[in-house]
Coordinates of C-alpha atoms in Angstrom, one line a residue:
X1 CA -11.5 -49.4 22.7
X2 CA -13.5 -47.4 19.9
X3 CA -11.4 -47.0 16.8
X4 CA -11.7 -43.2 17.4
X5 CA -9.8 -43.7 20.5
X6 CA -7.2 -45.9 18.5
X7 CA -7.2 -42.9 15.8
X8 CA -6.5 -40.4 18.5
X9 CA -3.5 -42.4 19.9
X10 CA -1.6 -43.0 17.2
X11 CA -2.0 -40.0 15.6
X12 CA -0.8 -37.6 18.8
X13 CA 2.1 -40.8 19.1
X14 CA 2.8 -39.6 15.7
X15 CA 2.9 -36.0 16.2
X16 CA 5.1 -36.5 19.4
X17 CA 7.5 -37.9 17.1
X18 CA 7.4 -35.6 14.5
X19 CA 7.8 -32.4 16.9
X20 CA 10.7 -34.7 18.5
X21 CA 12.5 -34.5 15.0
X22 CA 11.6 -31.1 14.1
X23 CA 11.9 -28.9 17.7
X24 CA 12.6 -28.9 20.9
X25 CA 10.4 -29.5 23.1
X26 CA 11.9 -28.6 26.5
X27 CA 12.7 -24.8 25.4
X28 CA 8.6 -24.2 25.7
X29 CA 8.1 -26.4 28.7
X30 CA 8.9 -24.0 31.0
X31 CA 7.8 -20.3 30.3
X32 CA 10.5 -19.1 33.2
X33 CA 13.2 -19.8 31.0
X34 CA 11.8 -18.6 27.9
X35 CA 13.5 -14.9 27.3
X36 CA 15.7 -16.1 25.3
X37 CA 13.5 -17.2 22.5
X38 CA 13.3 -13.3 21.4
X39 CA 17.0 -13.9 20.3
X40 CA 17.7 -15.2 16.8
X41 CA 18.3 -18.9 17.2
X42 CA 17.0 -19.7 13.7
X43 CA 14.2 -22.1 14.2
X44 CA 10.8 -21.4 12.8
X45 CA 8.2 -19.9 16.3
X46 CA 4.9 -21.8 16.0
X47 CA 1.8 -20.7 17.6
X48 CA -1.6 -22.6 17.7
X49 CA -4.6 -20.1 17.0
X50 CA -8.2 -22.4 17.6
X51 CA -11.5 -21.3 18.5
X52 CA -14.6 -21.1 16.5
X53 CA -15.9 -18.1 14.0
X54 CA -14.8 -14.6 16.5
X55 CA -10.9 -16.4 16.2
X56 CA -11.9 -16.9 12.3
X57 CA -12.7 -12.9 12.6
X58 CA -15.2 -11.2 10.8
X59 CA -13.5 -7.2 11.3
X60 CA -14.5 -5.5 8.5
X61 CA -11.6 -4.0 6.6
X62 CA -13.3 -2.0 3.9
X63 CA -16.6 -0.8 3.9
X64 CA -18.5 2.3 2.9
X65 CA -16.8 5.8 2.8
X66 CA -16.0 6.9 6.6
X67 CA -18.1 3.9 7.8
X68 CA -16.9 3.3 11.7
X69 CA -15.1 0.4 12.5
X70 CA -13.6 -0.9 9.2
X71 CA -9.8 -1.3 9.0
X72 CA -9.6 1.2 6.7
X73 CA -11.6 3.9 8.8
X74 CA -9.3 2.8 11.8
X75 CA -6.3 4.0 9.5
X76 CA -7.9 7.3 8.7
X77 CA -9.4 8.8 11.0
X78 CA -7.4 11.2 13.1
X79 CA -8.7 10.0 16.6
X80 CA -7.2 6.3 15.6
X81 CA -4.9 6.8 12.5
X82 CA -1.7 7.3 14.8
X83 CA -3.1 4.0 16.8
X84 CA -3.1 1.9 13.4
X85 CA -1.1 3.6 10.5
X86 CA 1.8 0.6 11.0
X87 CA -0.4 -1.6 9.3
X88 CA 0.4 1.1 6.3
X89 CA 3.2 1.0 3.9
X90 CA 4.4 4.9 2.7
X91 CA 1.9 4.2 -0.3
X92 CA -0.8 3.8 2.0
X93 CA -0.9 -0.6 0.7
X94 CA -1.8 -2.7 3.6
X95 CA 1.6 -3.9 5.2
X96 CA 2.5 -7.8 4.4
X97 CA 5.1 -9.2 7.5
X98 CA 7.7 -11.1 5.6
X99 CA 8.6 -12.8 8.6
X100 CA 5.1 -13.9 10.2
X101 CA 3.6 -16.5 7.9
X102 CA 0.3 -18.4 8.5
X103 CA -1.4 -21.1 7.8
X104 CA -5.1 -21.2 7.6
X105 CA -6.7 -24.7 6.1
X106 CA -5.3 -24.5 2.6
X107 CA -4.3 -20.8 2.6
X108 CA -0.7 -20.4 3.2
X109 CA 1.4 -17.5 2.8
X110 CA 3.0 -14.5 4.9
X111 CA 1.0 -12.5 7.3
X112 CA -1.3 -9.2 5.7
X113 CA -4.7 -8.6 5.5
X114 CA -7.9 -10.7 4.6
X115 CA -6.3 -14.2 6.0
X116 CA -10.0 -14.4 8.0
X117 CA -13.3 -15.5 7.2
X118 CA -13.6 -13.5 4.0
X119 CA -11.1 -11.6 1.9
X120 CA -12.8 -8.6 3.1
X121 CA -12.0 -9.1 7.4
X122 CA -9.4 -9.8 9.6
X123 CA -9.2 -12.1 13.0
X124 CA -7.0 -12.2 16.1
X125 CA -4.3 -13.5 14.2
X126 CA -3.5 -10.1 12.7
X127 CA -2.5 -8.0 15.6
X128 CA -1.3 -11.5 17.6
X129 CA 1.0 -11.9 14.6
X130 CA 2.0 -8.5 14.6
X131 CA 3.3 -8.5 18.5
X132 CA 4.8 -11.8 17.6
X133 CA 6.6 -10.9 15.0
X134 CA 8.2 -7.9 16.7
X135 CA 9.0 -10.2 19.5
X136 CA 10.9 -12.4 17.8
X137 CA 14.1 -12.1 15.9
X138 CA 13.4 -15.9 13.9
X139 CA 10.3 -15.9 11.7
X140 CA 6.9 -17.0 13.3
X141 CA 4.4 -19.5 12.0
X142 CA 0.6 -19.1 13.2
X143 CA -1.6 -22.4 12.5
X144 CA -5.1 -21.4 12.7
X145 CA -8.3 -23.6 12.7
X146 CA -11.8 -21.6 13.5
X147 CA -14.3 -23.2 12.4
X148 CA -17.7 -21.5 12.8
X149 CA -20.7 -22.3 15.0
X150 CA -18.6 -24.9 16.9
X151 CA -19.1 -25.5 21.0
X152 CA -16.3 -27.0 23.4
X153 CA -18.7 -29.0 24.6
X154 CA -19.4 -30.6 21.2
X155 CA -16.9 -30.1 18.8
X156 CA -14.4 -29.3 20.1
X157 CA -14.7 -31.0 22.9
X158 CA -11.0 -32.2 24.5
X159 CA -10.5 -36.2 24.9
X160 CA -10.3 -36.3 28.7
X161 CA -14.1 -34.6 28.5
X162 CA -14.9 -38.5 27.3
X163 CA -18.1 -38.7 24.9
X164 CA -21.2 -35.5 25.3
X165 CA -23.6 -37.6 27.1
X166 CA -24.7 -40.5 25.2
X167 CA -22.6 -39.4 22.0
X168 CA -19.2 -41.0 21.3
X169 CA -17.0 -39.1 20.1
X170 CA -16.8 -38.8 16.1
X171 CA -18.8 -36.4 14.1
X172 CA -20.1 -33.6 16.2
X173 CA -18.3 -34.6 19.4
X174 CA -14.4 -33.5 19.4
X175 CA -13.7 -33.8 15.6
X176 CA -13.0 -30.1 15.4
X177 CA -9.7 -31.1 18.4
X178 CA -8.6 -33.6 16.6
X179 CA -8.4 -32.0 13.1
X180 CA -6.8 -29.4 15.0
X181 CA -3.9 -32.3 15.8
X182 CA -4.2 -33.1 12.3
X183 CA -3.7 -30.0 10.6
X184 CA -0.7 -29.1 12.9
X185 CA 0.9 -32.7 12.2
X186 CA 0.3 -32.3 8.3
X187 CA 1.6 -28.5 8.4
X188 CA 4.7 -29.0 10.2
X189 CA 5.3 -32.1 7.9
X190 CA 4.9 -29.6 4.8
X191 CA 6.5 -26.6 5.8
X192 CA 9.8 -27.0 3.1
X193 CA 7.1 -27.3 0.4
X194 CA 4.3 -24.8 1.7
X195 CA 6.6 -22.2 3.2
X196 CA 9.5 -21.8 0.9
X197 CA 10.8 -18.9 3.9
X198 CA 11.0 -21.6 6.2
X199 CA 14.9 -22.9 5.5
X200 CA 14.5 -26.2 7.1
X201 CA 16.7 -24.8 10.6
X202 CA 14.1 -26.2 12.4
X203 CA 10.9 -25.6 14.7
X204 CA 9.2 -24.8 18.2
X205 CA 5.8 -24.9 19.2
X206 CA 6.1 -22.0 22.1
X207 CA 2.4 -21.3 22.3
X208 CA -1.5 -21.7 22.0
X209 CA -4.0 -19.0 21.5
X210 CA -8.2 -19.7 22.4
X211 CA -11.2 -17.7 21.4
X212 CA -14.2 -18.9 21.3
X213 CA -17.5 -19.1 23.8
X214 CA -21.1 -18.4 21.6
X215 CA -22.4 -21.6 21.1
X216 CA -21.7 -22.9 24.5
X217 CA -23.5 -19.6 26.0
X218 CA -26.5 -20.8 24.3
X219 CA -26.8 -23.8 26.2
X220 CA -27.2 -23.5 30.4
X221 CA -25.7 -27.1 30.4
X222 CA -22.7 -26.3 28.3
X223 CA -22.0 -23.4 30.7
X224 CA -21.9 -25.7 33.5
X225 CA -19.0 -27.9 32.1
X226 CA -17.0 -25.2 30.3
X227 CA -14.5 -24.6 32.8
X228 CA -14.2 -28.6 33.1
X229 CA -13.2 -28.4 29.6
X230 CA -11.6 -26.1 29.4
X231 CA -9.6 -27.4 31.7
X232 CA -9.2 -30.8 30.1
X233 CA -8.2 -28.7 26.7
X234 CA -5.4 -27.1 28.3
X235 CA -3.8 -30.5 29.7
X236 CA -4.6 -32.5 26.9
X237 CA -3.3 -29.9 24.0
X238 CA 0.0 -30.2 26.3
X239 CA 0.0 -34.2 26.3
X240 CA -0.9 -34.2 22.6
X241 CA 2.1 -31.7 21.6
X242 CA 4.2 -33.5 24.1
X243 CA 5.1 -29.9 25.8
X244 CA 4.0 -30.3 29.7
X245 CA 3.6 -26.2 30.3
X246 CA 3.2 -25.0 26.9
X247 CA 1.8 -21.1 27.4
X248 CA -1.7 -20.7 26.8
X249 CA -3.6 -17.5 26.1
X250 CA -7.5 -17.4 26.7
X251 CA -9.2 -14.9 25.2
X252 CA -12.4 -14.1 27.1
X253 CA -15.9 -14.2 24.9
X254 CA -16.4 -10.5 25.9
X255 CA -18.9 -9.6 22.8
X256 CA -21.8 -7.6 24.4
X257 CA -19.1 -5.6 26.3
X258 CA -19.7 -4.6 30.0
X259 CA -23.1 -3.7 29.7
X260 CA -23.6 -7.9 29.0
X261 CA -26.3 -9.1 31.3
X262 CA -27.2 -12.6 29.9
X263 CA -26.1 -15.0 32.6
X264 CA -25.3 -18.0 29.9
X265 CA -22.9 -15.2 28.4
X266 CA -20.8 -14.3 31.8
X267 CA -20.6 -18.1 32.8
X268 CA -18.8 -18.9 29.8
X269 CA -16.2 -15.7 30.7
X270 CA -16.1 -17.0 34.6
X271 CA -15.7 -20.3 33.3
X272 CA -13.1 -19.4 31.2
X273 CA -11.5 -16.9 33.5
X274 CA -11.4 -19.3 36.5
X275 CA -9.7 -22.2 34.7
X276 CA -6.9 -20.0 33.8
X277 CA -6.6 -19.0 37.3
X278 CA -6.2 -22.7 38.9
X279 CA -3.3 -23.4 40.7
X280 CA -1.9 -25.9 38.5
X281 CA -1.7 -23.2 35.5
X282 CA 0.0 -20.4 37.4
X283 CA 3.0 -18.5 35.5
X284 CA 1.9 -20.2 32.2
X285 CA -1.8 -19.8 31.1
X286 CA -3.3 -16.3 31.4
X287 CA -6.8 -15.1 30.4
X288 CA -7.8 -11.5 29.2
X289 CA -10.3 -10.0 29.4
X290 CA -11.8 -8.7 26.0
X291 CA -15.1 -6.9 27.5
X292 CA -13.2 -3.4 27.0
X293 CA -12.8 -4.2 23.3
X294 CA -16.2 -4.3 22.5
X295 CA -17.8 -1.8 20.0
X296 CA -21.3 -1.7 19.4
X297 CA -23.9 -1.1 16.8
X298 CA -24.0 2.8 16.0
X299 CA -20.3 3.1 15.9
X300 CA -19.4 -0.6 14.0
X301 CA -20.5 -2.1 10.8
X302 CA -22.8 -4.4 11.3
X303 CA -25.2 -4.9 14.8
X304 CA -24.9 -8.6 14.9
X305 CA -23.0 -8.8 18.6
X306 CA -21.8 -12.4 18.5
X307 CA -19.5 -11.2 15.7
X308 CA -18.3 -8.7 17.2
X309 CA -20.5 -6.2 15.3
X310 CA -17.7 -7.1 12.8
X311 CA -15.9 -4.3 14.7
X312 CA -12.4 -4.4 13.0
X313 CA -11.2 -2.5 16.1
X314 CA -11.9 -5.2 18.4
X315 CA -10.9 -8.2 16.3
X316 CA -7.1 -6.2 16.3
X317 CA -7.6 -5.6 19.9
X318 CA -8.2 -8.5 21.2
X319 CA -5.9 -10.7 19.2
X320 CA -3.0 -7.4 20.5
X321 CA -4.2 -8.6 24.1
X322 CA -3.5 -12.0 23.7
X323 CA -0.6 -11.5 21.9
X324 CA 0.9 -9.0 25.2
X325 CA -0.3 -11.9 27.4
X326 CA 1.5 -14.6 25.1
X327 CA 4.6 -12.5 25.9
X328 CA 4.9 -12.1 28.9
X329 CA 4.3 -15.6 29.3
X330 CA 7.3 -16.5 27.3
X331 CA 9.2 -14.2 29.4
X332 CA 8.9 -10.1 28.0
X333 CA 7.3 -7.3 29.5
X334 CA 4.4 -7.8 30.9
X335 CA 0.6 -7.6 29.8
X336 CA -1.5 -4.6 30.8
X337 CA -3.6 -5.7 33.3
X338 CA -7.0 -7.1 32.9
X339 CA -9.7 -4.4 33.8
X340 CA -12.5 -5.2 36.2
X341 CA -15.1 -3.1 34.7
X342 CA -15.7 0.0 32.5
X343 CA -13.9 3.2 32.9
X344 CA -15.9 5.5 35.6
X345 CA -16.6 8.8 34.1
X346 CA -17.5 11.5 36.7
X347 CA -18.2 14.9 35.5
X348 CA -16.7 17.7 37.6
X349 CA -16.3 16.0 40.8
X350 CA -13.6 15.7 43.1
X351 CA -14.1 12.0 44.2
X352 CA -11.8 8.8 43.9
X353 CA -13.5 8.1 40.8
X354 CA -12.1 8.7 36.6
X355 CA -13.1 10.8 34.2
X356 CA -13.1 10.0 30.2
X357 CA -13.9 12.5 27.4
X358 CA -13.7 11.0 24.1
X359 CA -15.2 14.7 22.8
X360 CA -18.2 12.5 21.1
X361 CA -21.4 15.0 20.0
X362 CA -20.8 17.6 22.7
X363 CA -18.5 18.6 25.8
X364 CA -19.3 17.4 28.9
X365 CA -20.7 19.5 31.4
X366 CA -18.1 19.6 33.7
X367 CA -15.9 21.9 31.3
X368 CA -15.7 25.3 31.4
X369 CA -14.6 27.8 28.5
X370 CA -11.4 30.6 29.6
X371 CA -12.2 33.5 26.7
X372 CA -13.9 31.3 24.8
X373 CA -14.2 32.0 20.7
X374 CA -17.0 30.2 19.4
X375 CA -16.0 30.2 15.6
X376 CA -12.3 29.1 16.8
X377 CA -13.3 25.4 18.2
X378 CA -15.5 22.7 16.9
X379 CA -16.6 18.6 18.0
X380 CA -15.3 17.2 14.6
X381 CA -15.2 13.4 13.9
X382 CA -15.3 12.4 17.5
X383 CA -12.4 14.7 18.9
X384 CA -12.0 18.2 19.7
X385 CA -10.5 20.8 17.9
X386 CA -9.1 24.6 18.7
X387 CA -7.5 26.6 16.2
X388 CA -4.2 28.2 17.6
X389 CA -4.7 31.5 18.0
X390 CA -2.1 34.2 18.8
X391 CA -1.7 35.2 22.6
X392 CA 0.4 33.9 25.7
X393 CA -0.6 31.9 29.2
X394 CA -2.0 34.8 30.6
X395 CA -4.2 35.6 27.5
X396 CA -4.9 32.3 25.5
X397 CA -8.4 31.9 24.1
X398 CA -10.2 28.9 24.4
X399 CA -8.8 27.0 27.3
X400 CA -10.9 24.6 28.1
X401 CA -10.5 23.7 31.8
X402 CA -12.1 21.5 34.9
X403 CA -11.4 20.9 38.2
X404 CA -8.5 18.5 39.4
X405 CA -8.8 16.0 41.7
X406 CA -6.6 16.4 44.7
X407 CA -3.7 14.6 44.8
X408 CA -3.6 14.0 49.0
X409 CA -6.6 11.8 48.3
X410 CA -4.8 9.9 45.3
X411 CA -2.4 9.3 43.0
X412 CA -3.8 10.1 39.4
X413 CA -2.7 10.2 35.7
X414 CA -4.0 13.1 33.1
X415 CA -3.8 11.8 29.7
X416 CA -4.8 13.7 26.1
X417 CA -3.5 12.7 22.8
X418 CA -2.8 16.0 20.1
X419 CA -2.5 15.8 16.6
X420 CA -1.0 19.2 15.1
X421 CA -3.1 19.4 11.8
X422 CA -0.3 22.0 10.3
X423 CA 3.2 22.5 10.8
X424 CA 3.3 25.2 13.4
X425 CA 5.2 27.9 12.1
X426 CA 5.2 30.9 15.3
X427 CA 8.0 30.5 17.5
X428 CA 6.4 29.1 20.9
X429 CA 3.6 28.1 19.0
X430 CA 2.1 25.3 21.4
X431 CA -1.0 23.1 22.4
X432 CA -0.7 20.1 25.5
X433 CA -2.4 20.3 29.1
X434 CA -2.0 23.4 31.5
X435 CA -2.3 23.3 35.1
X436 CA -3.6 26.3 37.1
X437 CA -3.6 27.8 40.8
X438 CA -6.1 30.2 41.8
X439 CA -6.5 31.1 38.2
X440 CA -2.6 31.3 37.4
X441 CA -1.1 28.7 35.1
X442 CA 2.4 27.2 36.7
X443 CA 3.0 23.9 34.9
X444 CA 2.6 23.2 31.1
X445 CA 3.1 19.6 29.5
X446 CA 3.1 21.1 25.9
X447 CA 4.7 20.5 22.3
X448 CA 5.8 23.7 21.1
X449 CA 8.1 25.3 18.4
X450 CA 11.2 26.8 20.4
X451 CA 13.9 28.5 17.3
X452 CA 12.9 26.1 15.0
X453 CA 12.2 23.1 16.7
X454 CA 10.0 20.7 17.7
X455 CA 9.9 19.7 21.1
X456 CA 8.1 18.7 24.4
X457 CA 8.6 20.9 27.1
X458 CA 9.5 20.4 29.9
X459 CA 12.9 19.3 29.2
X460 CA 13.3 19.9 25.5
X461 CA 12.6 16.7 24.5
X462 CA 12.6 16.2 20.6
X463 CA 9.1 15.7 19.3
X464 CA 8.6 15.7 15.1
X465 CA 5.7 13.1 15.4
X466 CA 2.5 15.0 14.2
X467 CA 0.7 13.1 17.4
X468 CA 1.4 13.0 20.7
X469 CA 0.1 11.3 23.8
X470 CA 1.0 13.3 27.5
X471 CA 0.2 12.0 30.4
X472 CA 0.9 14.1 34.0
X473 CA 1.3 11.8 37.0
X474 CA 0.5 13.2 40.0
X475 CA 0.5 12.6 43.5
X476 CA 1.1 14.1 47.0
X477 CA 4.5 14.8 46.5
X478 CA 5.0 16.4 42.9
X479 CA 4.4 15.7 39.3
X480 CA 5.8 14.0 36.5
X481 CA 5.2 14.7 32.5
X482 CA 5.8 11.9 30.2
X483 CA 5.0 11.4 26.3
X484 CA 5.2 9.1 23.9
X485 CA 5.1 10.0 20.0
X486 CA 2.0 8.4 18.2
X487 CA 0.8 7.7 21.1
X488 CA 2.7 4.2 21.1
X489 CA 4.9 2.0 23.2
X490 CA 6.5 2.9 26.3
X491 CA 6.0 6.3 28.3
X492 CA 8.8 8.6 28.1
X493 CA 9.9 11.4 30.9
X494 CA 10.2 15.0 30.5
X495 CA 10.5 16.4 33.4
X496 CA 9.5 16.5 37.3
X497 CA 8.6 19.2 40.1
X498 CA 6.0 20.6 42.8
X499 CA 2.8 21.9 42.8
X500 CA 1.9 24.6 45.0
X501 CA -0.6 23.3 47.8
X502 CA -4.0 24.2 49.2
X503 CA -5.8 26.9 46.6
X504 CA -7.9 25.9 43.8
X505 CA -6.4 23.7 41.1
X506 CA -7.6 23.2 38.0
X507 CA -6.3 20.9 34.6
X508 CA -6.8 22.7 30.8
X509 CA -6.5 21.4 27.6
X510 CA -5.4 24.4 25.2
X511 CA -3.3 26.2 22.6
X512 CA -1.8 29.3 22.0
X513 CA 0.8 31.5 20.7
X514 CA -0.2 30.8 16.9
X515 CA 0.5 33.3 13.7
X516 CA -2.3 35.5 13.2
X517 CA -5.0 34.9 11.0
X518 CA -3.7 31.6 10.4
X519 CA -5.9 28.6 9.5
X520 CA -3.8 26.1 12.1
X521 CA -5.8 23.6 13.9
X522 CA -5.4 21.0 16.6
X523 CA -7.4 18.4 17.5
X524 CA -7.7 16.6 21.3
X525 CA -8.7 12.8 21.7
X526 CA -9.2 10.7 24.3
X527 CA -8.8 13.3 27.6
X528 CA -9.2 11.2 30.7
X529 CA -8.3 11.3 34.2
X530 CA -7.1 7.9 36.1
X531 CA -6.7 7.4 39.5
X532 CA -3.6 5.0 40.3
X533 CA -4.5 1.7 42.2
X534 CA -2.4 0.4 45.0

């Protein structure tokens, strides 16, 4: 036996028996019986972040004025601020989680900003640590180690995967997995002296988090052994930690998006994708897909793709993703699904297909204008705005409208987000999604002023938030209107009803009933129309 080999024993018999004092091992075991780690129990949450430089993050944070994709854009811009503006403090300072703390190499500290490859960038680890830490009621540790340009094959490669051809392992060849072990050994050993927060009540390691895939998609035989390895990482992280069904998250090397064509590039997101789908790993490892996530060149900070385009969108975004998956794994709602392709836009037509209109240089050709006011609407900024002018249903100005898919075909959701840019001030001053029947509008999902207050309607629903997501659910039978203010968390319900049948129905975006020659302004983001899958 090689003395690496010796190494590797005693020190994962050592770590065995320093998680044995510390935590509990059985209470990750078995994801089923999880739930009740979101209840205060006092011990310190652990996670495991590894991977190579996209887990070490390269998101820009701060870049040039109204450059797209930094952090700070994110947090400014109207068509995302509502999305990120937690990060925020009321003095616009970048939010630091008192109870998320992380450890990164020789950095250790509480959860903010900047804890990536540069001062200037975040990683996963933000938003992961951020649905962590409003999971849990006990403080949360992440342990990250992402080193740069580093395969699975080579590197990182697990023990089972024995020595990379004629290479023993050492240098070059699994190194980066066992100072992972180390690292995790030496910080639980430290934590009283590193993290003063800790309180010594104890620990549990309750997860492990994985991005990483460039360097193996360079090479067509690293592809070819990646989902062995993978494999072999997921069993022999468990042995090493001494937890037999520890949940594991996989986040998929999605750089490139879905417009990725380089077969190298999807066999490392198969390979990765069909390990967390064997048999063995079902109900505790889950892989998501990150392809959505990707934001190119002309709208990101830099065009280098294997970063990322250090797109600080899709660093938060993908370490959010992981972090629902982790979740659900350790027993809490459950993750969004994993898409299976790019949104379908189709432009005007009534087929089983989407629609998306993100309002980006111009309106898409399937729109049409009701009394349309040219000087009263404008493509600002990636979104569309319509100043509120006075009038009613019968005689708004600027509706914008399209055709509606038909309901007997297909369930379907409508979705726009509005931002109010003033207080409105006109009683029954309003903006939201119309519906229309031969020309006549019957059902509005709107937030209006009624005496004084503001509120969704239907259903009176209190609504202060200056943004607002609505979504109409529709189907064969009826409709539903839901909401949710900032366009966060769960969907709630304002009402239900009928539509009328047969006839021509058509969906508007629009607002009306504003004081005149008032300068009040409302901008729509992100319309879309998504059929509901069986």
């Amino acid at each position: 036996m090689t003395a690496t080999r010796i190494g590797r024993r005693v020190m994962a018999s050592m770590l065995a028996a320093l998680l044995a004092i510390g935590s509990t091992a059985c209470v990750a075991a078995a994801p089923a019986n999880a739930k009740p780690l979101q209840k205060k129990n006092g011990k310190l949450k652990v996670f495991i972040l590894a991977g190579q430089s996209n887990m070490e993050g390269h998101g820009v944070i701060k870049g040039r004025p109204g450059q797209k994709g930094t952090l700070e854009t994110l947090t400014k811009d109207p068509a995302t601020a509502a999305r990120y503006k937690h990060l925020l403090d009321k003095d616009g300072k970048w939010i630091v989680r008192d109870d998320v703390l992380l450890s990164y190499y020789d950095s250790k500290g509480k959860l903010t900003i900047g804890k990536s490859a540069a001062k200037n960038s975040i990683g996963p680890e933000l938003a992961f640590g951020w649905v962590m830490g409003d999971y849990f009621e006990d403080k949360v540790l992440l342990i990250k180690r992402a080193p740069g340009g580093t395969s699975l094959a080579g590197p990182w490669r697990p023990p089972s995967s024995g020595s990379a051809g004629t290479k023993p392992r050492g240098p070059g060849v699994g190194d980066q997995y066992d100072g992972m072990m180390a690292d995790v050994k030496k910080t639980l050993a430290n934590l009283k002296t590193d993290f003063p927060e800790y309180g010594g009540k104890g620990y549990e390691i309750v997860g492990f988090g994985w991005h990483q895939g460039w360097n193996d998609g360079c090479s067509a035989n690293d592809v070819a052994q990646y989902e062995k390895n993978m494999v072999n990482l997921i069993r022999d992280v468990r042995k090493d930690l001494g937890i037999g069904k520890l949940p594991i998250v996989i986040g998929g090397s999605g750089f490139g998006g879905w417009g990725q064509t380089v077969s190298r590039r999807l066999g490392v997101m198969k390979a990765q994708e069909a390990a967390a789908n064997r048999p063995e790993f079902k109900g505790n490892v889950q892989y998501v897909e990150t392809r959505s996530f990707f934001r190119d060149g002309p709208v990101s900070p830099r065009p280098i793709r294997y970063h990322w385009c250090c797109n600080a969108e899709s660093y938060y975004l993908i370490g959010e993703g992981m972090g629902k998956a982790m979740v659900e794994l350790l027993g809490g709602p459950k993750a969004p699904p994993n898409p299976t392709g790019p949104e379908k836009t189709v432009a005007g037509k009534t087929t089983g297909g989407g629609f998306v209109d993100s309002f980006e240089g111009k309106l898409d050709a399937g729109w049409s204008w009701l009394r349309e006011d040219k000087k009263a609407w404008r493509i600002k900024d990636g979104g569309l705005e319509i100043r509120v002018q006075p009038g009613v249903a019968n005689s708004v100005k600027n509706a914008l409208l399209r055709k509606a898919l038909d309901p007997a075909k297909g369930a379907y959701t409508v979705d726009v987000t509005i931002t109010s840019h003033t207080v409105p001030t006109n009683n029954f001053e309003q903006a939201g999604i119309m519906w229309y029947h031969n020309g006549r509008p019957v059902l509005k999902l709107v937030k209006e002023l009624v005496r004084g207050k503001l509120v969704i309607v239907p259903g009176a629903k209190p609504m202060d938030a200056k943004t607002v997501q609505l979504r109409l659910v529709v189907d064969k039978t009826g409709w539903t209107a839901q909401y949710r203010p900032d366009a966060k968390g769960d969907f709630l319900t304002a009402g239900k009803g009928r539509l009328p049948t047969g006839g021509k129905h058509q969906i508007s975006i629009q607002c009306y009933n504003g004081p005149p020659n008032a300068d009040h302004w409302i901008r729509f983001d992100d319309f879309k129309i998504t059929p509901i899958k069986k």
